[in-house]
mmCIF file of C-alpha atoms in Angstrom:
data_model
loop_
_atom_site.group_PDB
_atom_site.id
_atom_site.type_symbol
_atom_site.label_atom_id
_atom_site.label_comp_id
_atom_site.label_asym_id
_atom_site.label_seq_id
_atom_site.Cartn_x
_atom_site.Cartn_y
_atom_site.Cartn_z
ATOM 1 C CA MET A 71 0.000 0.000 0.000
ATOM 2 C CA ASP A 72 3.033 2.298 0.202
ATOM 3 C CA SER A 73 3.782 2.201 -3.541
ATOM 4 C CA ALA A 74 2.915 4.922 -6.042
ATOM 5 C CA TRP A 75 0.178 2.672 -7.431
ATOM 6 C CA PRO A 76 -1.427 0.609 -4.664
ATOM 7 C CA LEU A 77 -3.987 -2.048 -5.566
ATOM 8 C CA SER A 78 -2.380 -2.505 -8.981
ATOM 9 C CA GLY A 79 -2.181 -6.310 -8.975
ATOM 10 C CA THR A 80 -4.853 -8.513 -10.531
ATOM 11 C CA TYR A 81 -4.553 -11.422 -8.088
ATOM 12 C CA ALA A 82 -6.712 -9.643 -5.540
ATOM 13 C CA THR A 83 -10.312 -8.864 -4.662
ATOM 14 C CA HIS A 84 -9.956 -5.212 -5.687
ATOM 15 C CA ILE A 85 -7.921 -3.295 -8.249
ATOM 16 C CA HIS A 86 -7.467 0.431 -8.784
ATOM 17 C CA LEU A 87 -7.634 1.413 -12.466
ATOM 18 C CA LEU A 88 -5.815 4.583 -13.423
ATOM 19 C CA ALA A 89 -7.411 7.131 -15.735
ATOM 20 C CA GLY A 90 -7.034 6.001 -19.332
ATOM 21 C CA GLN A 91 -6.288 2.387 -18.389
ATOM 22 C CA ALA A 92 -7.250 0.024 -21.210
ATOM 23 C CA VAL A 93 -9.899 -2.533 -20.265
ATOM 24 C CA GLU A 94 -11.595 -5.268 -22.249
ATOM 25 C CA GLU A 95 -15.012 -6.719 -21.502
ATOM 26 C CA VAL A 96 -14.971 -10.492 -21.121
ATOM 27 C CA PRO A 97 -17.981 -12.395 -22.489
ATOM 28 C CA GLY A 98 -19.870 -14.214 -19.762
ATOM 29 C CA ARG A 99 -19.397 -17.553 -21.528
ATOM 30 C CA ILE A 100 -15.649 -17.461 -20.811
ATOM 31 C CA PRO A 101 -14.977 -18.944 -17.335
ATOM 32 C CA ASP A 102 -13.064 -16.722 -14.908
ATOM 33 C CA ALA A 103 -10.162 -19.168 -14.708
ATOM 34 C CA VAL A 104 -9.720 -19.010 -18.472
ATOM 35 C CA ALA A 105 -10.237 -15.251 -18.689
ATOM 36 C CA SER A 106 -7.459 -14.736 -16.139
ATOM 37 C CA THR A 107 -4.900 -15.850 -18.734
ATOM 38 C CA ALA A 108 -5.829 -13.071 -21.165
ATOM 39 C CA GLY A 109 -3.867 -10.390 -19.328
ATOM 40 C CA CYS A 110 -0.179 -11.216 -19.689
ATOM 41 C CA ALA A 111 0.018 -14.745 -21.129
ATOM 42 C CA VAL A 112 -2.368 -14.672 -24.099
ATOM 43 C CA ALA A 113 -1.946 -10.964 -24.828
ATOM 44 C CA THR A 114 1.837 -11.347 -24.881
ATOM 45 C CA VAL A 115 1.500 -14.182 -27.382
ATOM 46 C CA MET A 116 -0.740 -11.986 -29.533
ATOM 47 C CA ALA A 117 1.964 -9.294 -29.504
ATOM 48 C CA ALA A 118 4.628 -11.838 -30.442
ATOM 49 C CA LEU A 119 2.549 -13.177 -33.318
ATOM 50 C CA GLU A 120 2.003 -9.653 -34.593
ATOM 51 C CA GLN A 121 5.770 -9.221 -34.796
ATOM 52 C CA ALA A 122 6.114 -12.595 -36.491
ATOM 53 C CA GLY A 123 3.991 -11.385 -39.401
ATOM 54 C CA ASP A 124 1.824 -13.451 -41.702
ATOM 55 C CA LEU A 125 2.194 -17.147 -40.808
ATOM 56 C CA CYS A 126 -0.057 -18.520 -43.534
ATOM 57 C CA GLY A 127 1.741 -21.384 -45.268
ATOM 58 C CA ARG A 128 4.902 -20.899 -43.213
ATOM 59 C CA SER A 129 6.840 -23.200 -40.906
ATOM 60 C CA VAL A 130 7.039 -22.155 -37.251
ATOM 61 C CA LEU A 131 9.237 -23.249 -34.347
ATOM 62 C CA VAL A 132 8.028 -22.579 -30.784
ATOM 63 C CA THR A 133 10.613 -23.027 -28.028
ATOM 64 C CA GLY A 134 9.325 -23.333 -24.487
ATOM 65 C CA VAL A 135 5.841 -24.833 -24.369
ATOM 66 C CA GLY A 136 4.633 -23.675 -21.004
ATOM 67 C CA MET A 137 1.481 -21.587 -20.957
ATOM 68 C CA LEU A 138 2.686 -19.004 -23.497
ATOM 69 C CA GLY A 139 4.259 -21.542 -25.824
ATOM 70 C CA MET A 140 1.178 -23.744 -25.805
ATOM 71 C CA ILE A 141 -1.028 -20.756 -26.608
ATOM 72 C CA ALA A 142 1.345 -19.803 -29.425
ATOM 73 C CA VAL A 143 1.101 -23.285 -30.962
ATOM 74 C CA VAL A 144 -2.702 -23.120 -30.973
ATOM 75 C CA ALA A 145 -2.841 -19.525 -32.214
ATOM 76 C CA ALA A 146 -0.307 -20.109 -34.991
ATOM 77 C CA ARG A 147 -2.488 -22.914 -36.289
ATOM 78 C CA ALA A 148 -5.966 -21.490 -35.712
ATOM 79 C CA GLY A 149 -5.498 -17.820 -36.515
ATOM 80 C CA GLY A 150 -2.248 -17.815 -38.435
ATOM 81 C CA GLY A 151 -2.720 -20.791 -40.739
ATOM 82 C CA ALA A 152 0.841 -22.002 -40.262
ATOM 83 C CA ARG A 153 1.782 -24.881 -42.562
ATOM 84 C CA ARG A 154 4.026 -26.734 -40.092
ATOM 85 C CA ILE A 155 4.478 -26.166 -36.358
ATOM 86 C CA ILE A 156 7.360 -27.549 -34.316
ATOM 87 C CA ALA A 157 7.252 -27.404 -30.514
ATOM 88 C CA SER A 158 10.524 -27.720 -28.605
ATOM 89 C CA ASP A 159 10.919 -28.151 -24.857
ATOM 90 C CA PRO A 160 13.338 -30.104 -22.627
ATOM 91 C CA ASP A 161 10.532 -31.302 -20.324
ATOM 92 C CA PRO A 162 8.725 -34.414 -21.614
ATOM 93 C CA ARG A 163 5.625 -33.439 -19.628
ATOM 94 C CA SER A 164 5.403 -30.152 -21.499
ATOM 95 C CA ARG A 165 5.966 -31.879 -24.823
ATOM 96 C CA ALA A 166 3.152 -34.295 -24.036
ATOM 97 C CA LEU A 167 0.720 -31.405 -23.575
ATOM 98 C CA VAL A 168 1.215 -30.236 -27.164
ATOM 99 C CA ALA A 169 1.648 -33.638 -28.792
ATOM 100 C CA ASP A 170 -1.751 -33.375 -30.472
ATOM 101 C CA LEU A 171 -1.394 -29.682 -31.305
ATOM 102 C CA ALA A 172 1.984 -29.447 -33.063
ATOM 103 C CA ASP A 173 3.142 -31.308 -36.159
ATOM 104 C CA VAL A 174 6.501 -32.125 -34.584
ATOM 105 C CA VAL A 175 7.372 -32.231 -30.879
ATOM 106 C CA SER A 176 11.005 -32.522 -29.868
ATOM 107 C CA GLY A 177 13.605 -31.758 -27.261
ATOM 108 C CA PRO A 178 16.113 -28.931 -27.710
ATOM 109 C CA GLY A 179 18.612 -29.061 -30.545
ATOM 110 C CA GLY A 180 16.380 -30.684 -33.121
ATOM 111 C CA GLY A 181 18.191 -29.050 -36.022
ATOM 112 C CA HIS A 182 15.022 -27.663 -37.578
ATOM 113 C CA LEU A 183 14.915 -25.086 -40.377
ATOM 114 C CA VAL A 184 11.906 -22.756 -40.285
ATOM 115 C CA ASP A 185 10.523 -19.481 -41.556
ATOM 116 C CA VAL A 186 9.570 -18.170 -38.096
ATOM 117 C CA SER A 187 10.803 -19.010 -34.613
ATOM 118 C CA LEU A 188 9.082 -17.932 -31.388
ATOM 119 C CA GLU A 189 10.959 -18.079 -28.083
ATOM 120 C CA PHE A 190 8.987 -18.255 -24.806
ATOM 121 C CA SER A 191 11.254 -20.165 -22.399
ATOM 122 C CA GLY A 192 13.712 -17.434 -21.438
ATOM 123 C CA ALA A 193 16.681 -19.815 -21.686
ATOM 124 C CA ALA A 194 19.789 -18.706 -23.564
ATOM 125 C CA SER A 195 20.053 -22.128 -25.192
ATOM 126 C CA ALA A 196 16.509 -21.787 -26.543
ATOM 127 C CA VAL A 197 17.331 -18.357 -27.950
ATOM 128 C CA GLY A 198 20.294 -19.916 -29.707
ATOM 129 C CA GLU A 199 18.069 -22.655 -31.090
ATOM 130 C CA CYS A 200 15.591 -20.087 -32.393
ATOM 131 C CA LEU A 201 18.330 -18.195 -34.199
ATOM 132 C CA ALA A 202 20.054 -21.278 -35.606
ATOM 133 C CA SER A 203 16.747 -22.589 -36.959
ATOM 134 C CA LEU A 204 16.068 -19.591 -39.207
ATOM 135 C CA ASP A 205 15.995 -20.255 -42.924
ATOM 136 C CA ILE A 206 16.879 -17.517 -45.423
ATOM 137 C CA GLY A 207 14.500 -14.607 -44.869
ATOM 138 C CA GLY A 208 13.445 -16.052 -41.497
ATOM 139 C CA ARG A 209 12.264 -14.076 -38.510
ATOM 140 C CA ALA A 210 12.865 -14.794 -34.810
ATOM 141 C CA VAL A 211 10.657 -13.239 -32.130
ATOM 142 C CA LEU A 212 12.032 -13.430 -28.590
ATOM 143 C CA ALA A 213 9.528 -12.981 -25.765
ATOM 144 C CA GLY A 214 10.727 -15.207 -22.938
ATOM 145 C CA THR A 215 13.996 -13.545 -21.972
ATOM 146 C CA VAL A 216 12.807 -10.988 -19.416
ATOM 147 C CA ALA A 217 15.830 -11.437 -17.125
ATOM 148 C CA PRO A 218 19.594 -11.686 -17.743
ATOM 149 C CA VAL A 219 20.576 -15.118 -19.102
ATOM 150 C CA GLY A 220 24.056 -14.479 -20.474
ATOM 151 C CA ASP A 221 25.294 -13.764 -23.961
ATOM 152 C CA VAL A 222 24.110 -15.451 -27.144
ATOM 153 C CA GLN A 223 26.455 -15.406 -30.119
ATOM 154 C CA VAL A 224 25.210 -14.103 -33.452
ATOM 155 C CA ASP A 225 27.233 -13.986 -36.660
ATOM 156 C CA PRO A 226 26.420 -10.612 -38.298
ATOM 157 C CA GLU A 227 27.325 -11.902 -41.756
ATOM 158 C CA TRP A 228 24.912 -14.832 -41.363
ATOM 159 C CA LEU A 229 22.223 -12.384 -40.279
ATOM 160 C CA VAL A 230 22.793 -9.913 -43.105
ATOM 161 C CA ARG A 231 23.460 -12.251 -46.018
ATOM 162 C CA GLY A 232 20.532 -14.444 -45.007
ATOM 163 C CA TRP A 233 18.059 -11.567 -44.783
ATOM 164 C CA ARG A 234 17.198 -12.745 -41.267
ATOM 165 C CA THR A 235 15.381 -10.625 -38.681
ATOM 166 C CA VAL A 236 15.507 -10.842 -34.873
ATOM 167 C CA THR A 237 13.135 -8.831 -32.712
ATOM 168 C CA GLY A 238 11.965 -8.800 -29.101
ATOM 169 C CA VAL A 239 8.542 -8.420 -27.495
ATOM 170 C CA HIS A 240 7.927 -7.464 -23.881
ATOM 171 C CA ASN A 241 4.350 -7.372 -22.580
ATOM 172 C CA TYR A 242 1.686 -6.005 -24.910
ATOM 173 C CA GLU A 243 -0.493 -3.083 -26.009
ATOM 174 C CA PRO A 244 -4.270 -2.607 -25.570
ATOM 175 C CA ARG A 245 -5.096 -4.089 -28.983
ATOM 176 C CA HIS A 246 -3.353 -7.308 -27.998
ATOM 177 C CA LEU A 247 -5.562 -7.650 -24.921
ATOM 178 C CA GLU A 248 -8.601 -7.319 -27.171
ATOM 179 C CA GLU A 249 -7.187 -10.011 -29.463
ATOM 180 C CA ALA A 250 -6.472 -12.220 -26.445
ATOM 181 C CA VAL A 251 -10.069 -12.148 -25.244
ATOM 182 C CA ALA A 252 -11.321 -12.842 -28.773
ATOM 183 C CA PHE A 253 -8.907 -15.779 -29.033
ATOM 184 C CA LEU A 254 -10.097 -17.293 -25.756
ATOM 185 C CA ASP A 255 -13.689 -16.833 -26.837
ATOM 186 C CA SER A 256 -13.117 -18.684 -30.110
ATOM 187 C CA GLU A 257 -10.804 -21.478 -29.003
ATOM 188 C CA GLY A 258 -12.587 -23.198 -26.131
ATOM 189 C CA ASP A 259 -15.549 -25.292 -25.084
ATOM 190 C CA GLY A 260 -17.221 -25.261 -21.692
ATOM 191 C CA PRO A 261 -17.639 -25.074 -18.885
ATOM 192 C CA VAL A 262 -18.752 -28.698 -18.905
ATOM 193 C CA PRO A 263 -20.227 -30.229 -15.724
ATOM 194 C CA LEU A 264 -18.737 -33.461 -14.402
ATOM 195 C CA ASP A 265 -21.789 -35.519 -15.275
ATOM 196 C CA ARG A 266 -21.193 -34.750 -18.974
ATOM 197 C CA LEU A 267 -17.591 -35.987 -19.035
ATOM 198 C CA PRO A 268 -18.430 -39.311 -20.775
ATOM 199 C CA GLU A 269 -20.206 -37.367 -23.506
ATOM 200 C CA VAL A 270 -17.273 -34.981 -23.923
ATOM 201 C CA PHE A 271 -14.714 -37.760 -24.231
ATOM 202 C CA ALA A 272 -16.906 -39.687 -26.648
ATOM 203 C CA THR A 273 -17.123 -36.737 -29.047
ATOM 204 C CA ALA A 274 -13.991 -35.156 -30.477
ATOM 205 C CA SER A 275 -13.954 -31.405 -30.002
ATOM 206 C CA PRO A 276 -12.086 -29.033 -32.353
ATOM 207 C CA ALA A 277 -11.427 -26.706 -29.413
ATOM 208 C CA ALA A 278 -7.933 -26.330 -27.978
ATOM 209 C CA ARG A 279 -9.311 -26.623 -24.463
ATOM 210 C CA VAL A 280 -12.389 -27.875 -22.662
ATOM 211 C CA VAL A 281 -13.155 -26.386 -19.252
ATOM 212 C CA ILE A 282 -14.553 -28.788 -16.676
ATOM 213 C CA THR A 283 -16.510 -27.453 -13.718
ATOM 214 C CA THR A 284 -17.383 -29.234 -10.499
ATOM 215 C CA VAL A 285 -20.338 -26.909 -9.977
ATOM 216 C CA GLY A 286 -23.644 -28.281 -11.295
#
């Protein structure tokens, strides 16, 4: 309460909005637990995809498939129309979560060659993988490195002669929050009550997620 902006955090019962603060109305059909990912996680992915440019028909590498990376895989397919999506993560549990969403799932150092690489892990090794994977004319968008991780070597000649682009994204702008809410509204089913679980599992859903509720 002693800061210049008290009650500024969202994980609380109350929040103080400053004059001019961008807000986005959440449709009632989106559960609160899902809507909570819009600010920060999903909106940051929307900003990263904007920097990546048109993904239609392109190959995409996503390094780090935690919450942001998983969202990026789904968004690159659903909204971007990516031709081929590769998800890379050292944790087999994370890779398992996107096994049905990406075309290829692998550990680090897969030696892939892509048009676009998206980095969400924040690890220097993953940044290096994103850069090394770029084909001629490729574009790397780094969003995970929000703290010092050490140096990553880049050969300027390789960058220039290959027409490659490297850019960074930190947080997002109001339009990305709007896109995040729209994405969550279009890419999910639910909430589904527990007594309908057999029905849900018996019918394949095109949605990236299905929200289950224990409340009848």
